[in-house]
Amino acid sequence: MKKIIIAIDGHSSCGKSTMAKDLARRIGYVYVDTGAMYRAVTLYALRHQLINEDGSVDAEGLRQQMSNINITFKFNPETGRPDTYLNSELVEKEIRSLEVSNHVSPVATLDFVRTEMVAQQQRMGEEKGIVMDGRDIGTTVFPQAELKIFVTASAEVRAQRRYDELQAKGMPADYEDILRNVQERDYIDSHRAVSPLRQAADAVVLDNSYMTIPEQNEWLMAQYEKAVK
């Protein structure tokens, strides 16, 4: 069976990563969480005082340090999924914090950050057999992808999912703060000048507001089987 590129785009906290990971494991493809890459850059910026008190980014400072940022993924046999490493340090938990969530969109809008991340992502997909999720995979990173999915859900549903996820991890969470963050990220992601979040013309849309994970996995598997035939 031929190998293809599967691009999964959509709004924040709508379950893109979960469904992409599950599909990749099921069909034996490589999974790349591009959102984790931007989160790792944001974590680096926070740790190196490159984000100001007002939330703005020290863009020039970050630009000068981009060559110091190395992001890799390693398969975790316990979870069956890849973990994110920043300069060889496991940061999977740290990059999911609300602090990182609150600052990732301004970092991700920077043209030099996106240029570097997109270049890394395109190198990862040269051999095909890859599932990649993010905001601009089907429009900017892999416009030639054989299967493009655009995932969405209501802001309230996405905020509740994020709240439940943080609670399950024992991390502090406030629903109203998370909802505000989701709405702000939607606006920033859709209005940025470089690679804005938008649905590719040939993408298949999935609104998973009221779907279970098994239901969406079966839906996605059906789309994959259709694409490879």
mmCIF file of C-alpha atoms in Angstrom:
data_model
loop_
_atom_site.group_PDB
_atom_site.id
_atom_site.type_symbol
_atom_site.label_atom_id
_atom_site.label_comp_id
_atom_site.label_asym_id
_atom_site.label_seq_id
_atom_site.Cartn_x
_atom_site.Cartn_y
_atom_site.Cartn_z
ATOM 1 C CA MET A 1 0.000 0.000 0.000
ATOM 2 C CA LYS A 2 1.373 3.414 -0.967
ATOM 3 C CA LYS A 3 2.545 5.765 1.783
ATOM 4 C CA ILE A 4 0.978 9.212 1.968
ATOM 5 C CA ILE A 5 1.231 12.441 3.947
ATOM 6 C CA ILE A 6 -1.678 13.095 6.320
ATOM 7 C CA ALA A 7 -2.113 16.737 7.383
ATOM 8 C CA ILE A 8 -4.435 17.460 10.315
ATOM 9 C CA ASP A 9 -5.152 21.130 10.997
ATOM 10 C CA GLY A 10 -7.618 22.905 13.238
ATOM 11 C CA HIS A 11 -8.250 25.046 16.270
ATOM 12 C CA SER A 12 -6.421 24.689 19.582
ATOM 13 C CA SER A 13 -7.554 22.029 22.067
ATOM 14 C CA CYS A 14 -9.840 20.223 19.628
ATOM 15 C CA GLY A 15 -8.109 16.873 19.955
ATOM 16 C CA LYS A 16 -5.935 17.008 16.819
ATOM 17 C CA SER A 17 -2.906 15.548 18.543
ATOM 18 C CA THR A 18 -4.821 12.692 20.166
ATOM 19 C CA MET A 19 -6.435 11.581 16.930
ATOM 20 C CA ALA A 20 -3.226 12.032 14.922
ATOM 21 C CA LYS A 21 -1.206 9.961 17.418
ATOM 22 C CA ASP A 22 -3.810 7.202 17.478
ATOM 23 C CA LEU A 23 -3.998 7.043 13.680
ATOM 24 C CA ALA A 24 -0.211 7.009 13.269
ATOM 25 C CA ARG A 25 0.137 4.146 15.745
ATOM 26 C CA ARG A 26 -2.690 2.212 14.081
ATOM 27 C CA ILE A 27 -1.309 2.446 10.526
ATOM 28 C CA GLY A 28 2.408 2.386 11.418
ATOM 29 C CA TYR A 29 3.185 5.975 10.387
ATOM 30 C CA VAL A 30 5.510 8.511 12.006
ATOM 31 C CA TYR A 31 3.651 11.142 14.060
ATOM 32 C CA VAL A 32 4.875 14.730 14.438
ATOM 33 C CA ASP A 33 3.190 17.153 16.863
ATOM 34 C CA THR A 34 4.022 20.549 15.352
ATOM 35 C CA GLY A 35 2.172 22.351 18.141
ATOM 36 C CA ALA A 36 4.619 20.795 20.598
ATOM 37 C CA MET A 37 7.479 22.281 18.565
ATOM 38 C CA TYR A 38 6.098 25.818 18.958
ATOM 39 C CA ARG A 39 5.367 25.136 22.613
ATOM 40 C CA ALA A 40 8.980 24.026 23.117
ATOM 41 C CA VAL A 41 10.248 27.261 21.531
ATOM 42 C CA THR A 42 7.905 29.173 23.864
ATOM 43 C CA LEU A 43 9.193 27.270 26.901
ATOM 44 C CA TYR A 44 12.742 28.148 25.859
ATOM 45 C CA ALA A 45 11.772 31.815 25.518
ATOM 46 C CA LEU A 46 10.157 31.835 28.971
ATOM 47 C CA ARG A 47 13.169 30.199 30.571
ATOM 48 C CA HIS A 48 15.557 32.678 28.959
ATOM 49 C CA GLN A 49 13.554 35.812 29.842
ATOM 50 C CA LEU A 50 12.676 36.462 26.206
ATOM 51 C CA ILE A 51 9.018 37.172 26.996
ATOM 52 C CA ASN A 52 8.350 40.544 28.602
ATOM 53 C CA GLU A 53 6.044 41.244 31.558
ATOM 54 C CA ASP A 54 3.349 42.572 29.211
ATOM 55 C CA GLY A 55 3.391 39.298 27.267
ATOM 56 C CA SER A 56 5.255 40.661 24.241
ATOM 57 C CA VAL A 57 8.189 38.691 22.851
ATOM 58 C CA ASP A 58 11.788 39.899 22.681
ATOM 59 C CA ALA A 59 11.833 38.968 19.009
ATOM 60 C CA GLU A 60 15.406 40.013 18.283
ATOM 61 C CA GLY A 61 16.680 38.167 21.342
ATOM 62 C CA LEU A 62 14.822 35.021 20.318
ATOM 63 C CA ARG A 63 16.007 35.338 16.721
ATOM 64 C CA GLN A 64 19.623 35.354 17.900
ATOM 65 C CA GLN A 65 19.065 32.209 19.973
ATOM 66 C CA MET A 66 17.090 30.094 17.467
ATOM 67 C CA SER A 67 20.246 28.157 16.575
ATOM 68 C CA ASN A 68 20.407 27.034 20.243
ATOM 69 C CA ILE A 69 16.959 25.430 20.085
ATOM 70 C CA ASN A 70 16.927 21.762 19.109
ATOM 71 C CA ILE A 71 13.569 19.971 19.211
ATOM 72 C CA THR A 72 13.317 16.207 18.855
ATOM 73 C CA PHE A 73 10.741 13.488 19.457
ATOM 74 C CA LYS A 74 11.386 10.123 21.090
ATOM 75 C CA PHE A 75 8.945 7.234 21.186
ATOM 76 C CA ASN A 76 7.693 6.430 24.697
ATOM 77 C CA PRO A 77 7.008 2.670 24.913
ATOM 78 C CA GLU A 78 4.899 3.136 28.054
ATOM 79 C CA THR A 79 2.395 5.498 26.408
ATOM 80 C CA GLY A 80 2.897 4.259 22.856
ATOM 81 C CA ARG A 81 3.367 7.872 21.768
ATOM 82 C CA PRO A 82 6.266 10.250 21.122
ATOM 83 C CA ASP A 83 7.515 12.638 23.804
ATOM 84 C CA THR A 84 8.918 16.108 23.124
ATOM 85 C CA TYR A 85 12.522 16.935 23.980
ATOM 86 C CA LEU A 86 14.038 20.415 24.118
ATOM 87 C CA ASN A 87 17.817 20.293 23.826
ATOM 88 C CA SER A 88 17.742 16.637 24.973
ATOM 89 C CA GLU A 89 15.516 17.428 28.005
ATOM 90 C CA LEU A 90 12.118 15.746 28.280
ATOM 91 C CA VAL A 91 9.611 18.641 28.419
ATOM 92 C CA GLU A 92 6.326 16.926 27.525
ATOM 93 C CA LYS A 93 4.668 18.014 30.789
ATOM 94 C CA GLU A 94 6.174 21.512 30.937
ATOM 95 C CA ILE A 95 5.030 22.515 27.446
ATOM 96 C CA ARG A 96 1.390 21.696 28.306
ATOM 97 C CA SER A 97 1.205 24.224 31.159
ATOM 98 C CA LEU A 98 -1.212 27.172 31.000
ATOM 99 C CA GLU A 99 1.754 29.567 31.134
ATOM 100 C CA VAL A 100 3.094 28.153 27.880
ATOM 101 C CA SER A 101 -0.439 28.107 26.405
ATOM 102 C CA ASN A 102 -0.830 31.801 27.222
ATOM 103 C CA HIS A 103 2.333 32.755 25.316
ATOM 104 C CA VAL A 104 2.627 30.280 22.454
ATOM 105 C CA SER A 105 0.532 32.199 19.890
ATOM 106 C CA PRO A 106 2.711 35.371 19.877
ATOM 107 C CA VAL A 107 5.829 33.197 19.551
ATOM 108 C CA ALA A 108 4.269 31.147 16.750
ATOM 109 C CA THR A 109 3.392 34.303 14.761
ATOM 110 C CA LEU A 110 7.060 35.290 14.403
ATOM 111 C CA ASP A 111 8.151 34.745 10.807
ATOM 112 C CA PHE A 112 11.639 33.457 11.641
ATOM 113 C CA VAL A 113 10.232 30.935 14.130
ATOM 114 C CA ARG A 114 7.727 29.597 11.600
ATOM 115 C CA THR A 115 10.317 29.508 8.812
ATOM 116 C CA GLU A 116 12.647 27.359 10.923
ATOM 117 C CA MET A 117 9.884 25.061 12.196
ATOM 118 C CA VAL A 118 8.361 24.595 8.722
ATOM 119 C CA ALA A 119 11.786 23.703 7.287
ATOM 120 C CA GLN A 120 12.265 21.068 9.999
ATOM 121 C CA GLN A 121 8.750 19.695 9.430
ATOM 122 C CA GLN A 122 9.213 19.442 5.650
ATOM 123 C CA ARG A 123 12.443 17.495 6.148
ATOM 124 C CA MET A 124 10.559 15.084 8.406
ATOM 125 C CA GLY A 125 8.010 14.412 5.658
ATOM 126 C CA GLU A 126 10.367 13.729 2.765
ATOM 127 C CA GLU A 127 9.878 9.947 2.980
ATOM 128 C CA LYS A 128 6.076 10.232 3.412
ATOM 129 C CA GLY A 129 4.344 7.771 5.764
ATOM 130 C CA ILE A 130 3.793 10.642 8.190
ATOM 131 C CA VAL A 131 0.903 12.105 10.197
ATOM 132 C CA MET A 132 1.406 15.743 11.167
ATOM 133 C CA ASP A 133 -0.959 18.056 13.009
ATOM 134 C CA GLY A 134 -0.911 21.791 13.565
ATOM 135 C CA ARG A 135 -2.374 25.028 12.200
ATOM 136 C CA ASP A 136 -0.885 25.288 8.708
ATOM 137 C CA ILE A 137 0.125 21.769 7.696
ATOM 138 C CA GLY A 138 -2.280 21.395 4.777
ATOM 139 C CA THR A 139 -1.857 24.986 3.597
ATOM 140 C CA THR A 140 1.834 25.837 4.136
ATOM 141 C CA VAL A 141 3.915 22.828 5.221
ATOM 142 C CA PHE A 142 2.428 20.133 2.973
ATOM 143 C CA PRO A 143 0.003 21.683 0.467
ATOM 144 C CA GLN A 144 0.580 18.501 -1.589
ATOM 145 C CA ALA A 145 -0.620 16.182 1.218
ATOM 146 C CA GLU A 146 -2.832 13.381 -0.062
ATOM 147 C CA LEU A 147 -5.177 13.616 2.935
ATOM 148 C CA LYS A 148 -6.054 16.887 4.673
ATOM 149 C CA ILE A 149 -8.333 17.056 7.701
ATOM 150 C CA PHE A 150 -9.598 20.261 9.330
ATOM 151 C CA VAL A 151 -10.819 19.705 12.903
ATOM 152 C CA THR A 152 -12.999 22.064 14.890
ATOM 153 C CA ALA A 153 -15.223 22.139 17.979
ATOM 154 C CA SER A 154 -16.943 24.871 19.986
ATOM 155 C CA ALA A 155 -14.710 27.028 22.189
ATOM 156 C CA GLU A 156 -16.642 25.929 25.303
ATOM 157 C CA VAL A 157 -16.163 22.238 24.547
ATOM 158 C CA ARG A 158 -12.461 22.750 23.870
ATOM 159 C CA ALA A 159 -11.989 24.710 27.104
ATOM 160 C CA GLN A 160 -13.698 21.949 29.091
ATOM 161 C CA ARG A 161 -11.447 19.325 27.502
ATOM 162 C CA ARG A 162 -8.347 21.349 28.344
ATOM 163 C CA TYR A 163 -9.596 21.861 31.921
ATOM 164 C CA ASP A 164 -10.219 18.129 32.361
ATOM 165 C CA GLU A 165 -6.794 17.306 30.927
ATOM 166 C CA LEU A 166 -4.995 19.626 33.354
ATOM 167 C CA GLN A 167 -7.049 18.367 36.297
ATOM 168 C CA ALA A 168 -6.188 14.768 35.416
ATOM 169 C CA LYS A 169 -2.498 15.686 35.454
ATOM 170 C CA GLY A 170 -2.844 17.371 38.847
ATOM 171 C CA MET A 171 -2.030 20.773 37.368
ATOM 172 C CA PRO A 172 -3.803 24.010 38.426
ATOM 173 C CA ALA A 173 -6.704 24.962 36.149
ATOM 174 C CA ASP A 174 -9.487 27.552 35.994
ATOM 175 C CA TYR A 175 -12.192 27.013 33.362
ATOM 176 C CA GLU A 176 -12.846 30.723 32.687
ATOM 177 C CA ASP A 177 -9.124 31.411 32.235
ATOM 178 C CA ILE A 178 -8.831 28.482 29.849
ATOM 179 C CA LEU A 179 -11.903 29.553 27.837
ATOM 180 C CA ARG A 180 -10.479 33.058 27.513
ATOM 181 C CA ASN A 181 -7.146 31.576 26.394
ATOM 182 C CA VAL A 182 -8.855 29.365 23.778
ATOM 183 C CA GLN A 183 -10.786 32.320 22.341
ATOM 184 C CA GLU A 184 -7.696 34.551 22.265
ATOM 185 C CA ARG A 185 -5.644 31.850 20.537
ATOM 186 C CA ASP A 186 -8.365 31.333 17.936
ATOM 187 C CA TYR A 187 -8.270 35.036 17.086
ATOM 188 C CA ILE A 188 -4.474 35.272 16.985
ATOM 189 C CA ASP A 189 -4.068 32.044 14.992
ATOM 190 C CA SER A 190 -6.644 33.129 12.405
ATOM 191 C CA HIS A 191 -5.391 36.712 12.028
ATOM 192 C CA ARG A 192 -1.599 36.367 12.034
ATOM 193 C CA ALA A 193 0.231 37.601 8.946
ATOM 194 C CA VAL A 194 2.373 34.471 8.489
ATOM 195 C CA SER A 195 0.619 31.155 7.760
ATOM 196 C CA PRO A 196 -2.731 31.959 9.408
ATOM 197 C CA LEU A 197 -5.035 29.144 10.490
ATOM 198 C CA ARG A 198 -7.424 28.460 7.623
ATOM 199 C CA GLN A 199 -9.107 25.476 6.092
ATOM 200 C CA ALA A 200 -7.454 24.166 2.930
ATOM 201 C CA ALA A 201 -9.864 24.100 -0.019
ATOM 202 C CA ASP A 202 -9.486 20.326 -0.373
ATOM 203 C CA ALA A 203 -9.620 19.495 3.360
ATOM 204 C CA VAL A 204 -12.287 17.261 4.883
ATOM 205 C CA VAL A 205 -13.941 18.982 7.875
ATOM 206 C CA LEU A 206 -14.560 17.220 11.181
ATOM 207 C CA ASP A 207 -16.569 18.905 13.961
ATOM 208 C CA ASN A 208 -15.919 16.606 16.915
ATOM 209 C CA SER A 209 -17.751 18.654 19.576
ATOM 210 C CA TYR A 210 -19.988 15.736 20.482
ATOM 211 C CA MET A 211 -17.980 12.747 19.289
ATOM 212 C CA THR A 212 -16.208 10.208 21.474
ATOM 213 C CA ILE A 213 -12.540 9.465 20.813
ATOM 214 C CA PRO A 214 -13.354 5.991 19.393
ATOM 215 C CA GLU A 215 -15.945 7.569 17.060
ATOM 216 C CA GLN A 216 -13.527 10.144 15.697
ATOM 217 C CA ASN A 217 -10.790 7.511 15.333
ATOM 218 C CA GLU A 218 -13.074 5.327 13.216
ATOM 219 C CA TRP A 219 -14.095 8.360 11.119
ATOM 220 C CA LEU A 220 -10.428 9.255 10.535
ATOM 221 C CA MET A 221 -9.507 5.668 9.673
ATOM 222 C CA ALA A 222 -12.249 5.655 7.040
ATOM 223 C CA GLN A 223 -10.824 8.855 5.508
ATOM 224 C CA TYR A 224 -7.337 7.301 5.428
ATOM 225 C CA GLU A 225 -8.573 4.129 3.728
ATOM 226 C CA LYS A 226 -10.391 6.228 1.154
ATOM 227 C CA ALA A 227 -7.235 8.282 0.463
ATOM 228 C CA VAL A 228 -4.888 5.335 -0.087
ATOM 229 C CA LYS A 229 -7.199 3.485 -2.498
#
